[in-house]
PDB file of N, CA and C in Angstrom:
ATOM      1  N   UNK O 674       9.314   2.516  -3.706  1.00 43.00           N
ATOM      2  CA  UNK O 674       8.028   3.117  -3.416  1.00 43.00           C
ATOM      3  C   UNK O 674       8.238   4.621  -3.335  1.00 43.00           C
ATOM      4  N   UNK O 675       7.644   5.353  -4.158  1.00 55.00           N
ATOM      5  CA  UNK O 675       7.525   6.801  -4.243  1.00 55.00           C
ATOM      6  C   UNK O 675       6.600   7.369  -3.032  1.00 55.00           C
ATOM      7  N   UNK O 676       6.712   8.572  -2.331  1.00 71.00           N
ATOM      8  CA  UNK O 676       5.964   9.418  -1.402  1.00 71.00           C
ATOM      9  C   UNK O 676       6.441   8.302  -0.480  1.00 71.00           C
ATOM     10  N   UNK O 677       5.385   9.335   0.248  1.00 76.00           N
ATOM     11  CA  UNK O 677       5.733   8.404   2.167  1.00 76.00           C
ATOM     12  C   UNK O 677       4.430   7.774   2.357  1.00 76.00           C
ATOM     13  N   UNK O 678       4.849   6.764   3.447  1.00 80.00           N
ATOM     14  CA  UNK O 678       3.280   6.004   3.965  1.00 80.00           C
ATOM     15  C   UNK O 678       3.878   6.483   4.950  1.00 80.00           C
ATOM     16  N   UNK O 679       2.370   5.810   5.678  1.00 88.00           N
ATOM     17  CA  UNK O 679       2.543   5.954   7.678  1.00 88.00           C
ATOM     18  C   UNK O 679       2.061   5.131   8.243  1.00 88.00           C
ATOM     19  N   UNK O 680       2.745   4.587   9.276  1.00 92.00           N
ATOM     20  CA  UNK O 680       1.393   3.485  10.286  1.00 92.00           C
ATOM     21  C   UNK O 680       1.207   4.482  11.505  1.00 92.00           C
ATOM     22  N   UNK O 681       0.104   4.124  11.577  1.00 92.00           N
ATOM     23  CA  UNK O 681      -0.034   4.535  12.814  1.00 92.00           C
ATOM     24  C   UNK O 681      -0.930   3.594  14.128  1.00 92.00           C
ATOM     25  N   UNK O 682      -0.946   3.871  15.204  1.00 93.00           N
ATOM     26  CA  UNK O 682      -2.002   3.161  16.113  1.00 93.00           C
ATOM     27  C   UNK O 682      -3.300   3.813  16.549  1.00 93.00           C
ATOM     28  N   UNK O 683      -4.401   3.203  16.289  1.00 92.00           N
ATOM     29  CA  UNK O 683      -5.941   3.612  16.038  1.00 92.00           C
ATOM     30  C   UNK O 683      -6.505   3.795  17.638  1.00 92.00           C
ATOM     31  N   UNK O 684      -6.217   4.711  18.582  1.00 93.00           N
ATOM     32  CA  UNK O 684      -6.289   4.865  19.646  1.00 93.00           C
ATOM     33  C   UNK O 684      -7.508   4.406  19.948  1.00 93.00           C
ATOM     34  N   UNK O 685      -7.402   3.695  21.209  1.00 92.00           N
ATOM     35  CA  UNK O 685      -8.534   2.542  21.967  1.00 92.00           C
ATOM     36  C   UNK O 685      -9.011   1.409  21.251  1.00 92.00           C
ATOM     37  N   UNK O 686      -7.360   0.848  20.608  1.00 91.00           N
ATOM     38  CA  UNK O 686      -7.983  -0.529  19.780  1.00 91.00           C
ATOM     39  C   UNK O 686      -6.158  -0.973  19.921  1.00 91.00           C
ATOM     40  N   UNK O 687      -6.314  -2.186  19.240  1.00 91.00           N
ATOM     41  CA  UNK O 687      -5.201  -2.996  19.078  1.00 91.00           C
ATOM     42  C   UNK O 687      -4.781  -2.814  17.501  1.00 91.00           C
ATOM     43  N   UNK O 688      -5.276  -2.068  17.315  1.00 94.00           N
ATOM     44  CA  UNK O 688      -5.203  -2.202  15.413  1.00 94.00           C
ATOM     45  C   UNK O 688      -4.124  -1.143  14.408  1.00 94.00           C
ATOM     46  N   UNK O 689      -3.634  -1.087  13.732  1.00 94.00           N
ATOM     47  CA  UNK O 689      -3.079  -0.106  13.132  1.00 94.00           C
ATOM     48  C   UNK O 689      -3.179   0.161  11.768  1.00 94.00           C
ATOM     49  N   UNK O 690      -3.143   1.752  11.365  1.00 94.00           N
ATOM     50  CA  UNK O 690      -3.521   1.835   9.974  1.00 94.00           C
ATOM     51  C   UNK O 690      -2.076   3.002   9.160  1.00 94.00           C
ATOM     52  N   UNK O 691      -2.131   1.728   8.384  1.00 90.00           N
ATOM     53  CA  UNK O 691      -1.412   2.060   6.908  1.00 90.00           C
ATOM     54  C   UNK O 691      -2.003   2.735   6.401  1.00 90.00           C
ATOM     55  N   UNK O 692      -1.207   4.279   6.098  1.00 89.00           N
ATOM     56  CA  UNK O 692      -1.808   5.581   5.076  1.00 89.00           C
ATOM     57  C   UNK O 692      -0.763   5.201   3.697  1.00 89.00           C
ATOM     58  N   UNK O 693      -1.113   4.740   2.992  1.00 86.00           N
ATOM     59  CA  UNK O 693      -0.386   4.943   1.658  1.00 86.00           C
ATOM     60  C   UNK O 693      -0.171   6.582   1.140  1.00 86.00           C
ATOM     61  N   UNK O 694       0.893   6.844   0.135  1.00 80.00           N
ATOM     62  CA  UNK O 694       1.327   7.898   0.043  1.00 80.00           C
ATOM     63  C   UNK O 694       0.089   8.361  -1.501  1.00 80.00           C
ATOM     64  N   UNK O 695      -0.706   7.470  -2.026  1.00 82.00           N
ATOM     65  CA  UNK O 695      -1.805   7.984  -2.662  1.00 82.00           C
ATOM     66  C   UNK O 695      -3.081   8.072  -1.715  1.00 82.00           C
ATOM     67  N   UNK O 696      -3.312   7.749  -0.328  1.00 84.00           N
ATOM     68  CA  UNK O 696      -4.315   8.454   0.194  1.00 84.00           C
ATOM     69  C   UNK O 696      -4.808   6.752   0.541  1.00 84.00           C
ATOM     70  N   UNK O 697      -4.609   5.661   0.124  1.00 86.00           N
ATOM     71  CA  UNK O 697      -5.710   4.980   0.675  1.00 86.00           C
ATOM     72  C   UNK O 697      -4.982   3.983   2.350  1.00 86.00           C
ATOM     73  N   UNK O 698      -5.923   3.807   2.669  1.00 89.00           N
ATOM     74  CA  UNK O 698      -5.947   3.170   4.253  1.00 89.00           C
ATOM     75  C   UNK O 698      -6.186   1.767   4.258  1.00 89.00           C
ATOM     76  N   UNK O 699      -5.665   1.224   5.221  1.00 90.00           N
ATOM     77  CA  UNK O 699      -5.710  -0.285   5.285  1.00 90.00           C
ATOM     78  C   UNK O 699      -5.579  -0.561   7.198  1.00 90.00           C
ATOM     79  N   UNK O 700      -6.721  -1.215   7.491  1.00 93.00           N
ATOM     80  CA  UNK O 700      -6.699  -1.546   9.372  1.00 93.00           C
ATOM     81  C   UNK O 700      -5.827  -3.130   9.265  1.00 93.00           C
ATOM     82  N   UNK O 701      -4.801  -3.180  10.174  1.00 93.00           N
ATOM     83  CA  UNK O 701      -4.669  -4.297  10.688  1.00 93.00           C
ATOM     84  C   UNK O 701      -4.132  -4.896  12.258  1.00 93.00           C
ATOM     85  N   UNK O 702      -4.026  -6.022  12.141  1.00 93.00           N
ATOM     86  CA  UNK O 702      -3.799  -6.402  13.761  1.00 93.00           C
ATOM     87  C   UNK O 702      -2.458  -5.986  14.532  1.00 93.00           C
ATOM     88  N   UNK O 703      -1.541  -6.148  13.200  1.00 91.00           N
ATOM     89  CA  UNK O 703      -0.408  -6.603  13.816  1.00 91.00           C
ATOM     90  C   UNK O 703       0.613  -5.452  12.837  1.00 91.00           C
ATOM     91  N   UNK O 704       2.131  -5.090  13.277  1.00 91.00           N
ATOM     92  CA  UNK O 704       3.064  -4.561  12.106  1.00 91.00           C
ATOM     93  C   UNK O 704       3.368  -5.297  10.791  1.00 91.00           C
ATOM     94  N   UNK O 705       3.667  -6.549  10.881  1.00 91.00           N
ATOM     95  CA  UNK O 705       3.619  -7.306   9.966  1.00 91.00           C
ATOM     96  C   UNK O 705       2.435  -7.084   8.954  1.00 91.00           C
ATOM     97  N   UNK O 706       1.189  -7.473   9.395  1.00 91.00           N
ATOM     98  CA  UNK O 706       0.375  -7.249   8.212  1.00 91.00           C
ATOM     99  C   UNK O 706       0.642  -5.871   7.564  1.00 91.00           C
ATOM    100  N   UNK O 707       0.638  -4.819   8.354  1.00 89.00           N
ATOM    101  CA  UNK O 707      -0.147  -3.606   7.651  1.00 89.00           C
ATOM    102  C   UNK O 707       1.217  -3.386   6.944  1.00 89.00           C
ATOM    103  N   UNK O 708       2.672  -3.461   7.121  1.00 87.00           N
ATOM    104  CA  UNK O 708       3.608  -3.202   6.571  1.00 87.00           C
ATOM    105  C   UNK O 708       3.153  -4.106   5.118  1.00 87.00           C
ATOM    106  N   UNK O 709       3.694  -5.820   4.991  1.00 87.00           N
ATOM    107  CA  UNK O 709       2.953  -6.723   4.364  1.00 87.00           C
ATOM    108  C   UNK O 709       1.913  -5.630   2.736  1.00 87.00           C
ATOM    109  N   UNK O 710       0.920  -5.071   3.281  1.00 86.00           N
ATOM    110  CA  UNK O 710      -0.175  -4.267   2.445  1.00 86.00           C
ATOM    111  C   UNK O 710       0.349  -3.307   1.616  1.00 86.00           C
ATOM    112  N   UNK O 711       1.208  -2.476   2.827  1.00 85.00           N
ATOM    113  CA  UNK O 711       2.041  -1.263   2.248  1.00 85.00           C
ATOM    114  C   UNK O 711       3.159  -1.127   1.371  1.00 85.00           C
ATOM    115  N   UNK O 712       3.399  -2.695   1.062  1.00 82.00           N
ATOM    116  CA  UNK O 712       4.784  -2.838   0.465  1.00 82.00           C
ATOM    117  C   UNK O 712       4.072  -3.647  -0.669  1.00 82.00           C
ATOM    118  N   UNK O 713       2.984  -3.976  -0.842  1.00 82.00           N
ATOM    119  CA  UNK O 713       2.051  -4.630  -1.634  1.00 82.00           C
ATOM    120  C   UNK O 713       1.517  -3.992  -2.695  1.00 82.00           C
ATOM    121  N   UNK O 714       0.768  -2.666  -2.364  1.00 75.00           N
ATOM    122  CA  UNK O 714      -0.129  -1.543  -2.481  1.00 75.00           C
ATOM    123  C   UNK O 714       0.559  -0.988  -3.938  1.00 75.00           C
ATOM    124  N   UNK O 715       1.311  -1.017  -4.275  1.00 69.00           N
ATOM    125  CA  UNK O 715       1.147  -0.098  -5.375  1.00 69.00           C
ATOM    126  C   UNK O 715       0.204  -0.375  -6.725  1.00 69.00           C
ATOM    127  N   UNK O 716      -0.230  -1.695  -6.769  1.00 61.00           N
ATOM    128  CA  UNK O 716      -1.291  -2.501  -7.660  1.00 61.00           C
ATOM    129  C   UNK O 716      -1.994  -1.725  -7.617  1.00 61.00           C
ATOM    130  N   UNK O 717      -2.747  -1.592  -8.323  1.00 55.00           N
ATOM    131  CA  UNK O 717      -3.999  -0.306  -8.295  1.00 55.00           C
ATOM    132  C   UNK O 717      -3.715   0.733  -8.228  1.00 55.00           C
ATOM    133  N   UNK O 718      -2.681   1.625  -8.369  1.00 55.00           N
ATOM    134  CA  UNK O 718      -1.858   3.272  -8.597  1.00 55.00           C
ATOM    135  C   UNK O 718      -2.599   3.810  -9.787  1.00 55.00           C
ATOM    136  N   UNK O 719      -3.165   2.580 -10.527  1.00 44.00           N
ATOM    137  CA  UNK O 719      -3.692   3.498 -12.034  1.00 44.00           C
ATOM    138  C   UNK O 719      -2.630   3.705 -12.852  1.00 44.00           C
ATOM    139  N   UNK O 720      -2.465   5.063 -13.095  1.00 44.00           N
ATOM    140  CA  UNK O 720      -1.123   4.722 -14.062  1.00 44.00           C
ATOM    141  C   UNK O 720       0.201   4.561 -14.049  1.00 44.00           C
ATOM    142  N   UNK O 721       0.341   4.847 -12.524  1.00 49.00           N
ATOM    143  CA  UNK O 721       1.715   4.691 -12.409  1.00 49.00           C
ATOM    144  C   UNK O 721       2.289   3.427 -12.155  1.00 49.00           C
ATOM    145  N   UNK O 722       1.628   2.175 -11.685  1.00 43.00           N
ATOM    146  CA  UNK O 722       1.842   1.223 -12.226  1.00 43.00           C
ATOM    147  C   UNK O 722       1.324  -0.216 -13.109  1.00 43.00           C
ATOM    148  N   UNK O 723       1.800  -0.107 -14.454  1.00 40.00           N
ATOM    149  CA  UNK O 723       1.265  -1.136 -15.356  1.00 40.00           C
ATOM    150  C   UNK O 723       1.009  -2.469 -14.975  1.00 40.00           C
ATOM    151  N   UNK O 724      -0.431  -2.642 -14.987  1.00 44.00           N
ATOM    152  CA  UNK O 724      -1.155  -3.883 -14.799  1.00 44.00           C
ATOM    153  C   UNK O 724      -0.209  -5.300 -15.324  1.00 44.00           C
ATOM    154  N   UNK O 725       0.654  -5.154 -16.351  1.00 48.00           N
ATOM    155  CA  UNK O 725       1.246  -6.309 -17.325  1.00 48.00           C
ATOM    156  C   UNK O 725       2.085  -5.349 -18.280  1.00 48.00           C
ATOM    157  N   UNK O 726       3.520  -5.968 -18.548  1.00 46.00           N
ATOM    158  CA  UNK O 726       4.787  -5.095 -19.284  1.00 46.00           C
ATOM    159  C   UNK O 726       4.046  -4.950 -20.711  1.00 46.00           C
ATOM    160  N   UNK O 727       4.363  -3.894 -20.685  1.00 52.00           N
ATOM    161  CA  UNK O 727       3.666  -3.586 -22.583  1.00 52.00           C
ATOM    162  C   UNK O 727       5.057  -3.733 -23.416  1.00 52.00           C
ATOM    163  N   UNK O 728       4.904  -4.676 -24.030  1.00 49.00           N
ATOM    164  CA  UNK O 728       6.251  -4.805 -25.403  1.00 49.00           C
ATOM    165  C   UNK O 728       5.461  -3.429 -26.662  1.00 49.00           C
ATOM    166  N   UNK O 729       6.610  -2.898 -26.874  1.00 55.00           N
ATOM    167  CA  UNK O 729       6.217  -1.765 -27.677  1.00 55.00           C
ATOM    168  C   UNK O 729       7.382  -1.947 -29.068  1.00 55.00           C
ATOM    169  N   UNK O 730       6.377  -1.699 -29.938  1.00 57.00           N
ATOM    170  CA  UNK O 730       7.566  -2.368 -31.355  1.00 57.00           C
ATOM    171  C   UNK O 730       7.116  -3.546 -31.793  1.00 57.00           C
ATOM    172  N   UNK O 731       7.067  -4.624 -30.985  1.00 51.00           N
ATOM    173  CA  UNK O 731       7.058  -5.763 -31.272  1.00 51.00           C
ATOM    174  C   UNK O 731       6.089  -6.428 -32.481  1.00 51.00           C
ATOM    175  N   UNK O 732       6.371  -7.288 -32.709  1.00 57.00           N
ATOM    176  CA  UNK O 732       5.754  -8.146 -34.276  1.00 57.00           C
ATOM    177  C   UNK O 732       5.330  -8.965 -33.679  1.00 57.00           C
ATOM    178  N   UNK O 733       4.101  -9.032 -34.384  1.00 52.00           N
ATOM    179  CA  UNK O 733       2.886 -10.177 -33.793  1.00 52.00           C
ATOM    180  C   UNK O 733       3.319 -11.659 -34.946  1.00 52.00           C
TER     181      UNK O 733
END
């Protein structure tokens, strides 16, 4: 995983939020989940990571 995330705790709650190192946020209950998300998260980066391996060259 490139850049930094962060958890942090959402003062006057039980909850904590995962900052991914592209900016997006995720609330959860527990360390497990929000870690869980953060180690998940790179799906949706756009281009930096490919939806499905592109074979390049290859013969149909």
């Amino acid at each position: 995983m490139a850049g930094v995330v962060r958890v942090v705790w959402v003062p006057g709650s039980d909850r904590l939020r995962g900052v991914c190192h592209c900016g997006a946020e995720h609330l959860a209950e527990g360390p497990v989940q929000v870690w869980e998300w953060l180690l998940a998260h790179p799906v949706g980066h756009g281009d930096e990571v490919p939806a499905a391996p592109e074979l390049v060259g290859a013969r149909a």
